[in-house]
């Protein structure tokens, strides 16, 4: 992401502003830790920053709906469009102390397993690596979630410490998980992560109107053409690579089975609504909007 999409965005802004706005990136948390990024931008430690909503649970209650399980996102582009739609429709207070450049998403994770997972019985008691909201989701489905960094999963799968991993398809290539799993169950409703790119509000307000307009145009175009489908590109590349090099079986759940899984995790959506309501926000309205937008963009993409 850093060497490709982020640098591409920097180049696009420089070109659109005739070299009057130059962005210098600090990758790998060299300027701010991921959990500190948003506040660091608000406080002017950095002029701009990129981080993930999930890194600071509770800080972005409206946008956390995008990570609520049970909403189907056919791909990362759909998930990103839903996030942007919620931002525009709700204008949540949680982002109003920065200028939001764009939101984008990973899209849903799949179950990468050593044994087939075609139904809830197959999943029952299965040790699966997960993090964040995915852990609670897997518990509801009867699996046994195991928390660990993605960097430790290959060895854990190799040694049988875990029997699967809840992760994007691209990790089969990027982390070489294709060498240690045999099945991929497509689960476009289990897990999704949303990222934000924001700018310090004072810095944004200090820019002349023509530069603001130029950057706004870059934001829209770059989201549409590059960031919205960034992980889709990686997943497609990984899919081709896996097909050429490994004999993995791809499992697509039946409609009836999918409905069973979604019904099992519905209480987590109810929990989201309750927690957001407690903060004085319209939880059900936000959830309904996310579902409505997901259905709309799934049909278009």
XYZ file of N, CA and C in Angstrom, residues 18-163:
438
model
N -0.007 21.681 -9.268
C 1.123 22.323 -9.925
C 2.353 22.409 -9.043
N 2.514 21.421 -8.177
C 3.680 21.390 -7.292
C 3.574 22.289 -6.082
N 2.424 22.903 -5.862
C 2.259 23.808 -4.717
C 1.959 23.047 -3.422
N 1.487 21.819 -3.544
C 1.263 20.971 -2.365
C 2.080 19.696 -2.533
N 3.054 19.528 -1.647
C 3.927 18.353 -1.681
C 3.781 17.604 -0.356
N 3.454 16.349 -0.435
C 3.248 15.513 0.749
C 4.470 14.620 0.949
N 4.984 14.595 2.160
C 6.093 13.706 2.514
C 5.558 12.606 3.415
N 5.740 11.361 3.023
C 5.192 10.246 3.803
C 6.215 9.704 4.791
N 5.689 9.181 5.904
C 6.502 8.559 6.947
C 5.915 7.178 7.219
N 6.340 6.172 6.455
C 5.744 4.836 6.577
C 6.197 4.103 7.832
N 5.503 3.002 8.108
C 5.931 2.107 9.174
C 5.895 2.708 10.558
N 4.935 3.584 10.827
C 4.751 4.190 12.146
C 5.964 4.982 12.609
N 6.721 5.550 11.687
C 7.915 6.322 12.068
C 7.563 7.700 12.607
N 6.382 8.208 12.284
C 5.959 9.522 12.785
C 4.925 9.387 13.892
N 3.961 8.501 13.702
C 2.916 8.246 14.690
C 2.557 6.762 14.688
N 2.287 6.218 15.867
C 1.768 4.861 15.946
C 0.360 4.832 15.362
N -0.050 3.685 14.866
C -1.357 3.575 14.224
C -2.491 4.023 15.138
N -2.418 3.625 16.416
C -3.490 3.979 17.347
C -3.482 5.467 17.684
N -2.382 6.159 17.398
C -2.252 7.582 17.719
C -2.503 8.475 16.510
N -2.685 7.868 15.349
C -2.678 8.640 14.108
C -3.753 9.720 14.068
N -4.994 9.354 14.382
C -6.072 10.344 14.263
C -5.838 11.533 15.196
N -5.577 11.261 16.463
C -5.333 12.346 17.417
C -4.082 13.130 17.051
N -3.093 12.435 16.491
C -1.873 13.115 16.067
C -2.134 14.111 14.953
N -3.048 13.760 14.050
C -3.432 14.684 12.979
C -4.239 15.849 13.557
N -5.164 15.564 14.453
C -5.957 16.626 15.086
C -5.053 17.637 15.786
N -4.029 17.133 16.459
C -3.140 17.984 17.253
C -1.979 18.572 16.463
N -1.887 18.250 15.175
C -0.870 18.846 14.327
C 0.490 18.182 14.366
N 0.578 17.002 14.996
C 1.848 16.259 14.967
C 2.152 15.858 13.528
N 1.103 15.508 12.813
C 1.202 15.232 11.376
C 0.116 16.034 10.679
N 0.371 16.447 9.461
C -0.648 17.164 8.688
C -1.709 16.218 8.151
N -1.294 15.005 7.841
C -2.212 13.993 7.317
C -1.871 12.638 7.928
N -2.827 11.727 7.882
C -2.558 10.401 8.406
C -3.531 9.371 7.870
N -3.080 8.120 7.860
C -3.909 6.987 7.463
C -3.879 5.958 8.583
N -5.049 5.484 8.985
C -5.099 4.423 9.989
C -6.419 3.681 9.846
N -6.669 2.768 10.769
C -7.820 1.877 10.702
C -8.789 2.175 11.839
N -10.064 2.193 11.521
C -11.098 2.437 12.527
C -10.985 1.450 13.687
N -10.680 0.202 13.387
C -10.654 -0.849 14.408
C -9.531 -0.681 15.429
N -8.511 0.111 15.110
C -7.382 0.259 16.027
C -7.745 1.024 17.293
N -8.813 1.816 17.241
C -9.231 2.602 18.402
C -10.722 2.377 18.625
N -11.052 1.196 19.109
C -12.453 0.799 19.265
C -13.192 1.789 20.153
N -14.354 2.206 19.703
C -15.173 3.143 20.445
C -14.976 4.591 20.049
N -13.893 4.871 19.340
C -13.597 6.251 18.954
C -14.440 6.698 17.762
N -14.793 5.748 16.895
C -15.565 6.071 15.690
C -16.844 5.224 15.657
N -17.766 5.493 16.581
C -18.939 4.612 16.730
C -19.804 4.498 15.489
N -19.970 5.575 14.755
C -20.802 5.497 13.547
C -20.142 4.598 12.510
N -18.863 4.825 12.245
C -18.190 4.074 11.194
C -17.913 2.624 11.580
N -17.993 2.313 12.865
C -17.795 0.925 13.280
C -18.893 0.008 12.751
N -19.996 0.604 12.262
C -21.049 -0.222 11.667
C -20.518 -0.991 10.465
N -19.523 -0.444 9.784
C -18.948 -1.104 8.604
C -18.234 -2.401 8.978
N -17.929 -2.566 10.264
C -17.248 -3.766 10.728
C -18.206 -4.721 11.431
N -19.479 -4.327 11.499
C -20.467 -5.207 12.120
C -20.674 -6.443 11.248
N -20.549 -7.651 11.799
C -20.729 -8.865 10.997
C -22.181 -9.026 10.569
N -22.371 -9.744 9.484
C -23.710 -10.009 9.001
C -24.135 -9.132 7.843
N -23.297 -8.171 7.472
C -23.548 -7.344 6.296
C -22.648 -7.858 5.173
N -23.243 -8.186 4.041
C -22.475 -8.770 2.939
C -21.859 -7.685 2.067
N -20.534 -7.782 1.880
C -19.803 -6.913 0.950
C -19.175 -7.820 -0.103
N -19.616 -7.686 -1.335
C -19.098 -8.568 -2.381
C -17.613 -8.371 -2.641
N -17.117 -7.178 -2.359
C -15.694 -6.903 -2.549
C -15.306 -5.635 -1.779
N -14.038 -5.289 -1.836
C -13.541 -4.118 -1.110
C -14.132 -2.823 -1.657
N -14.357 -2.780 -2.966
C -14.935 -1.567 -3.574
C -16.314 -1.283 -2.985
N -17.121 -2.321 -2.862
C -18.447 -2.150 -2.266
C -18.317 -1.646 -0.835
N -17.448 -2.270 -0.055
C -17.285 -1.880 1.349
C -16.821 -0.431 1.470
N -15.905 -0.023 0.599
C -15.421 1.356 0.623
C -16.510 2.347 0.255
N -17.323 1.995 -0.738
C -18.416 2.878 -1.141
C -19.454 3.007 -0.033
N -19.705 1.925 0.675
C -20.639 1.979 1.794
C -20.112 2.922 2.875
N -18.825 2.796 3.198
C -18.224 3.667 4.207
C -18.329 5.136 3.807
N -18.015 5.433 2.562
C -18.107 6.814 2.080
C -19.555 7.299 2.083
N -20.484 6.419 1.751
C -21.888 6.791 1.754
C -22.391 7.133 3.142
N -21.978 6.347 4.133
C -22.366 6.623 5.517
C -21.762 7.940 5.988
N -20.509 8.180 5.623
C -19.845 9.431 5.991
C -20.616 10.629 5.432
N -20.992 10.544 4.184
C -21.686 11.661 3.535
C -23.109 11.837 4.055
N -23.775 10.734 4.334
C -25.170 10.794 4.779
C -25.289 11.228 6.243
N -24.426 10.678 7.097
C -24.551 10.920 8.530
C -23.679 12.068 9.034
N -22.597 12.393 8.289
C -21.647 13.424 8.721
C -21.326 13.274 10.212
N -20.785 12.144 10.607
C -20.624 11.847 12.033
C -19.679 12.815 12.743
N -20.049 13.145 13.961
C -19.273 14.072 14.771
C -17.846 13.585 14.984
N -17.674 12.266 15.006
C -16.377 11.662 15.302
C -15.286 12.044 14.309
N -15.672 12.503 13.109
C -14.677 12.893 12.108
C -14.646 14.395 11.839
N -15.413 15.172 12.570
C -15.564 16.581 12.226
C -14.423 17.477 12.681
N -13.485 16.927 13.450
C -12.320 17.741 13.831
C -11.130 17.490 12.914
N -11.376 16.847 11.782
C -10.379 16.718 10.712
C -11.096 16.907 9.376
N -10.322 17.026 8.331
C -10.851 16.990 6.969
C -10.643 15.574 6.452
N -11.740 14.865 6.178
C -11.623 13.498 5.684
C -11.330 13.520 4.188
N -10.202 12.965 3.813
C -9.853 12.838 2.407
C -10.650 11.703 1.757
N -10.671 10.553 2.439
C -11.424 9.404 1.940
C -11.427 8.306 2.987
N -12.375 7.398 2.847
C -12.406 6.153 3.596
C -12.292 5.018 2.587
N -11.621 3.944 2.957
C -11.547 2.776 2.076
C -11.485 1.526 2.936
N -11.690 0.376 2.335
C -11.876 -0.844 3.113
C -11.076 -2.025 2.575
N -10.919 -3.004 3.447
C -10.261 -4.248 3.041
C -11.224 -5.159 2.299
N -12.522 -4.968 2.533
C -13.467 -5.969 2.076
C -13.459 -7.129 3.056
N -14.323 -8.091 2.848
C -14.495 -9.166 3.820
C -13.370 -10.191 3.782
N -13.168 -10.800 4.938
C -12.197 -11.882 5.054
C -12.873 -13.215 4.752
N -12.081 -14.192 4.391
C -12.577 -15.548 4.140
C -12.009 -16.501 5.181
N -12.594 -17.678 5.258
C -12.067 -18.721 6.131
C -11.067 -19.568 5.347
N -9.806 -19.490 5.728
C -8.748 -20.265 5.092
C -8.433 -21.424 6.032
N -8.794 -22.642 5.650
C -8.751 -23.750 6.601
C -8.062 -24.999 6.048
N -7.681 -25.860 6.987
C -7.054 -27.119 6.619
C -8.107 -28.188 6.310
N -9.297 -28.037 6.898
C -10.399 -28.964 6.660
C -11.583 -28.187 6.072
N -12.475 -28.834 5.343
C -13.578 -28.099 4.703
C -14.567 -27.529 5.710
N -15.050 -26.320 5.430
C -16.082 -25.682 6.249
C -17.265 -25.339 5.340
N -18.175 -26.287 5.233
C -19.333 -26.120 4.352
C -20.607 -25.833 5.123
N -20.539 -25.992 6.464
C -21.718 -25.743 7.292
C -21.276 -25.471 8.726
N -22.227 -25.153 9.579
C -21.914 -24.815 10.967
C -21.327 -25.991 11.730
N -21.738 -27.218 11.370
C -21.173 -28.401 12.032
C -19.682 -28.511 11.767
N -19.260 -28.194 10.546
C -17.834 -28.238 10.210
C -17.046 -27.210 11.014
N -17.685 -26.111 11.333
C -17.011 -25.005 12.011
C -16.934 -25.210 13.524
N -17.833 -26.003 14.070
C -17.947 -26.155 15.520
C -16.641 -26.614 16.167
N -16.147 -25.816 17.107
C -14.941 -26.153 17.856
C -13.636 -25.975 17.098
N -13.690 -25.565 15.836
C -12.477 -25.447 15.017
C -11.646 -24.252 15.468
N -10.361 -24.487 15.720
C -9.466 -23.416 16.163
C -9.089 -22.544 14.973
N -9.535 -21.306 14.999
C -9.309 -20.392 13.881
C -8.704 -19.097 14.393
N -7.627 -18.682 13.775
C -6.994 -17.425 14.151
C -7.872 -16.256 13.715
N -8.020 -15.289 14.613
C -8.794 -14.093 14.298
C -8.361 -12.968 15.220
N -8.819 -11.763 14.920
C -8.564 -10.619 15.786
C -9.800 -9.729 15.794
N -9.864 -8.824 16.767
C -10.921 -7.823 16.804
C -12.312 -8.423 16.800
N -13.189 -7.804 16.012
C -14.584 -8.221 15.933
C -14.721 -9.645 15.428
N -13.766 -10.093 14.613
C -13.812 -11.452 14.093
C -13.816 -12.502 15.183
N -13.186 -12.196 16.310
C -13.136 -13.140 17.427
C -14.535 -13.401 17.974
N -15.291 -12.331 18.225
C -16.651 -12.486 18.735
C -17.551 -13.160 17.709
N -17.339 -12.851 16.440
C -18.142 -13.449 15.376
C -17.945 -14.958 15.335
N -16.700 -15.389 15.393
C -16.416 -16.817 15.349
C -16.973 -17.541 16.569
N -16.942 -16.892 17.725
C -17.538 -17.497 18.923
C -19.021 -17.764 18.722
N -19.726 -16.778 18.147
C -21.161 -16.932 17.907
C -21.448 -18.095 16.965
N -20.516 -18.354 16.055
C -20.699 -19.425 15.075
C -20.273 -20.791 15.613
N -19.732 -20.821 16.825
C -19.347 -22.086 17.438
C -17.909 -22.490 17.253
N -17.122 -21.662 16.561
C -15.696 -21.961 16.387
C -14.929 -21.580 17.649
N -13.652 -21.921 17.687
C -12.786 -21.548 18.802
C -11.751 -20.551 18.288
N -11.989 -19.252 18.489
C -11.051 -18.250 17.971
C -9.752 -18.228 18.762
N -8.648 -18.006 18.039
C -7.327 -17.907 18.657
C -6.703 -16.604 18.169
N -6.374 -15.739 19.093
C -5.824 -14.432 18.712
C -4.313 -14.507 18.547
N -3.822 -14.002 17.421
C -2.379 -13.923 17.191
C -2.127 -13.019 15.997
N -0.930 -12.417 15.916
C -0.592 -11.589 14.758
C -0.534 -12.425 13.489
N -0.825 -11.778 12.378
C -0.796 -12.463 11.083
C 0.573 -13.083 10.804
N 1.628 -12.451 11.323
C 2.995 -12.929 11.073
C 3.283 -14.275 11.738
N 2.465 -14.681 12.705
C 2.699 -15.951 13.405
C 1.819 -17.080 12.888
N 0.923 -16.758 11.966
C -0.101 -17.717 11.560
C 0.471 -18.871 10.741
N 1.441 -18.603 9.883
C 1.998 -19.662 9.033
C 2.522 -20.811 9.891
N 3.333 -20.496 10.885
C 3.878 -21.546 11.759
C 2.771 -22.235 12.545
N 1.795 -21.451 12.993
C 0.702 -22.022 13.777
C -0.120 -23.005 12.940
N -0.341 -22.662 11.680
C -1.048 -23.580 10.783
C -0.197 -24.807 10.474
N 1.091 -24.593 10.255
C 2.005 -25.692 9.943
C 2.045 -26.721 11.065
N 2.034 -26.234 12.307
C 2.165 -27.102 13.478
C 0.824 -27.585 14.012
N -0.272 -27.106 13.406
C -1.588 -27.542 13.857
C -2.089 -26.840 15.099
N -1.417 -25.758 15.493
C -1.876 -24.979 16.651
C -3.238 -24.383 16.362
N -3.431 -23.949 15.122
C -4.745 -23.526 14.643
C -5.056 -24.303 13.368
N -6.345 -24.422 13.066
C -6.765 -25.180 11.883
C -7.250 -24.264 10.761
